């Protein structure tokens, strides 16, 4: 059977969800697919390119009719995958990331409701994306540490609800702020 | 000569700055100090505890007479160390991190100038810390990727200036927003 780029992405995401981001290696992807590592490079240039494609596939599904809905839905997407926030942060850190542009434009568009000018909306959009990624990276790190050290407690669900509500309140502060810088 | 906790922290920070966060291993710290790995554990409980102590030592130096000065100075501290933002994010992700509490309290105190109530200031403080960490993690990731792939260009200095000014504008939006939620 012919190896496709989709097979590689699907397998990489399965390994991500099972072993975490640090252990999603090209070698392990190749072994799981029963090919030699070199075979992967016919389809993806390098690991960075693979990470970028995986993040792009996650973010494709993001929609929402308001800024707060986008915030909540981005968080949901990141939480769907183990180390989701860390993988997406790594992808968006790449120079000229098309996913970073696409993501911040979605938020800047939603912020039109504030009446702020484009430059203020762009800054607010970047601030919102950093807030969602930052909050979720920390929550996923913490959950993983608790798994490792078995200090996990019964109120995990409560903590996650709390993080969500803090996140939305933080987003509301940013939205209120960008309204203020309106000319 | 007696091994001290300070020796371990100093050596770990040197290895961080030379090899990066992923390669700052307990084994390498022990080898550099000429001791067996087990000797480290008389002084630090585990790698997480070491990361927490290093982050605490970085953040001790943070001061500023306004919120924007705190933002700029926190960024400067993170940029002083290779992977500084990633290490501090890992430390602050630990459950009940005293450094997270200390850091967000510093920002919440500086935000008194806005007249906002404590709960709004706390949320805004967390949002500001996520913004600084998120921006700086991405900038440091990007710089490292550019080193690896040798796509580094002559306008690195410009990019860093741009990131600083976006960061401060983002912080100003958060400060303007928290003024709005004042009762």
Coordinates of C-alpha atoms in Angstrom, one line a residue, chain A residues 46 48 86 88-90 92-96 100 119-124 126-127 129-131 133-139 141-143 145-146 148-149 151 162 165-167 169-178 180-181, chain B residues 46 48 86 88-90 92-96 100 119-124 126-127 129-131 133-139 141-143 145-146 148-149 151 162 165-167 169-178 180-181:
Chain A
X46 CA 11.2 17.7 8.2
X48 CA 9.0 21.2 11.8
X86 CA 2.4 22.8 23.3
X88 CA 0.4 24.4 18.4
X89 CA 2.7 26.8 20.2
X90 CA 5.7 25.1 18.6
X92 CA 3.0 29.0 15.5
X93 CA 6.6 29.9 16.7
X94 CA 7.9 29.0 13.2
X95 CA 8.8 32.1 11.2
X96 CA 6.0 33.3 8.9
X100 CA -0.5 32.1 13.1
X119 CA -4.0 47.8 14.1
X120 CA -5.6 47.7 17.6
X121 CA -7.6 44.6 16.6
X122 CA -4.5 42.9 15.4
X123 CA -2.7 43.5 18.7
X124 CA -5.7 42.4 20.7
X126 CA -2.4 38.3 19.2
X127 CA -2.9 39.0 22.9
X129 CA -4.2 33.9 21.2
X130 CA -1.2 34.1 23.6
X131 CA -3.7 34.0 26.5
X133 CA -2.2 29.1 24.4
X134 CA -0.5 30.2 27.6
X135 CA -3.4 29.1 29.9
X136 CA -3.8 25.8 28.1
X137 CA 0.0 25.0 28.0
X138 CA 0.1 25.5 31.7
X139 CA -3.1 23.4 32.4
X141 CA 1.7 20.7 31.8
X142 CA 0.1 20.6 35.3
X143 CA -2.2 17.7 34.4
X145 CA 2.9 16.5 36.2
X146 CA 0.1 15.3 38.4
X148 CA 3.6 11.6 36.8
X149 CA 3.7 12.4 40.5
X151 CA -0.8 14.0 43.2
X162 CA -12.1 27.5 37.0
X165 CA -13.9 31.0 33.6
X166 CA -10.6 32.9 34.3
X167 CA -9.7 32.6 30.6
X169 CA -12.8 36.9 32.1
X170 CA -9.3 37.6 30.8
X171 CA -10.7 37.7 27.3
X172 CA -13.4 40.0 28.3
X173 CA -10.9 42.4 29.8
X174 CA -9.0 42.4 26.5
X175 CA -12.2 43.0 24.5
X176 CA -13.2 45.9 26.9
X177 CA -9.7 47.3 26.5
X178 CA -9.7 47.3 22.7
X180 CA -11.3 51.9 24.7
X181 CA -8.5 52.4 22.1
Chain B
X46 CA 13.8 16.1 41.9
X48 CA 10.8 19.7 39.0
X86 CA 10.1 27.9 28.6
X88 CA 9.7 29.7 33.8
X89 CA 6.5 28.4 32.1
X90 CA 7.4 24.9 33.2
X92 CA 4.8 28.1 36.9
X93 CA 2.8 25.1 35.6
X94 CA 3.5 23.2 38.8
X95 CA 0.5 23.0 41.1
X96 CA 0.5 25.7 43.8
X100 CA 3.2 32.0 40.1
X119 CA -10.8 40.1 41.5
X120 CA -10.5 42.0 38.2
X121 CA -6.9 42.9 39.0
X122 CA -6.1 39.2 39.7
X123 CA -7.5 38.1 36.3
X124 CA -5.7 41.0 34.5
X126 CA -2.7 36.4 35.1
X127 CA -3.6 37.6 31.6
X129 CA 1.8 37.1 32.7
X130 CA 0.5 34.7 30.1
X131 CA 1.0 37.4 27.5
X133 CA 5.4 34.3 28.7
X134 CA 3.6 33.4 25.5
X135 CA 5.2 36.1 23.4
X136 CA 8.7 35.3 24.8
X137 CA 8.3 31.5 24.5
X138 CA 7.4 32.0 20.8
X139 CA 10.3 34.5 20.2
X141 CA 11.5 29.1 19.9
X142 CA 11.7 31.0 16.7
X143 CA 15.3 32.2 17.4
X145 CA 14.7 27.3 15.0
X146 CA 16.4 30.0 12.9
X148 CA 19.1 25.3 13.6
X149 CA 18.0 26.0 10.0
X151 CA 17.5 31.1 8.0
X162 CA 8.7 44.8 17.0
X165 CA 6.3 47.1 21.0
X166 CA 3.4 44.6 20.2
X167 CA 3.8 43.2 23.7
X169 CA 0.6 47.6 23.2
X170 CA -1.1 44.3 24.2
X171 CA -0.4 45.2 27.9
X172 CA -1.9 48.6 27.4
X173 CA -5.1 47.0 26.0
X174 CA -5.3 44.8 29.1
X175 CA -4.8 47.8 31.4
X176 CA -7.4 49.9 29.5
X177 CA -9.8 46.9 29.8
X178 CA -9.4 46.4 33.5
X180 CA -13.4 49.5 32.3
X181 CA -14.5 46.7 34.6

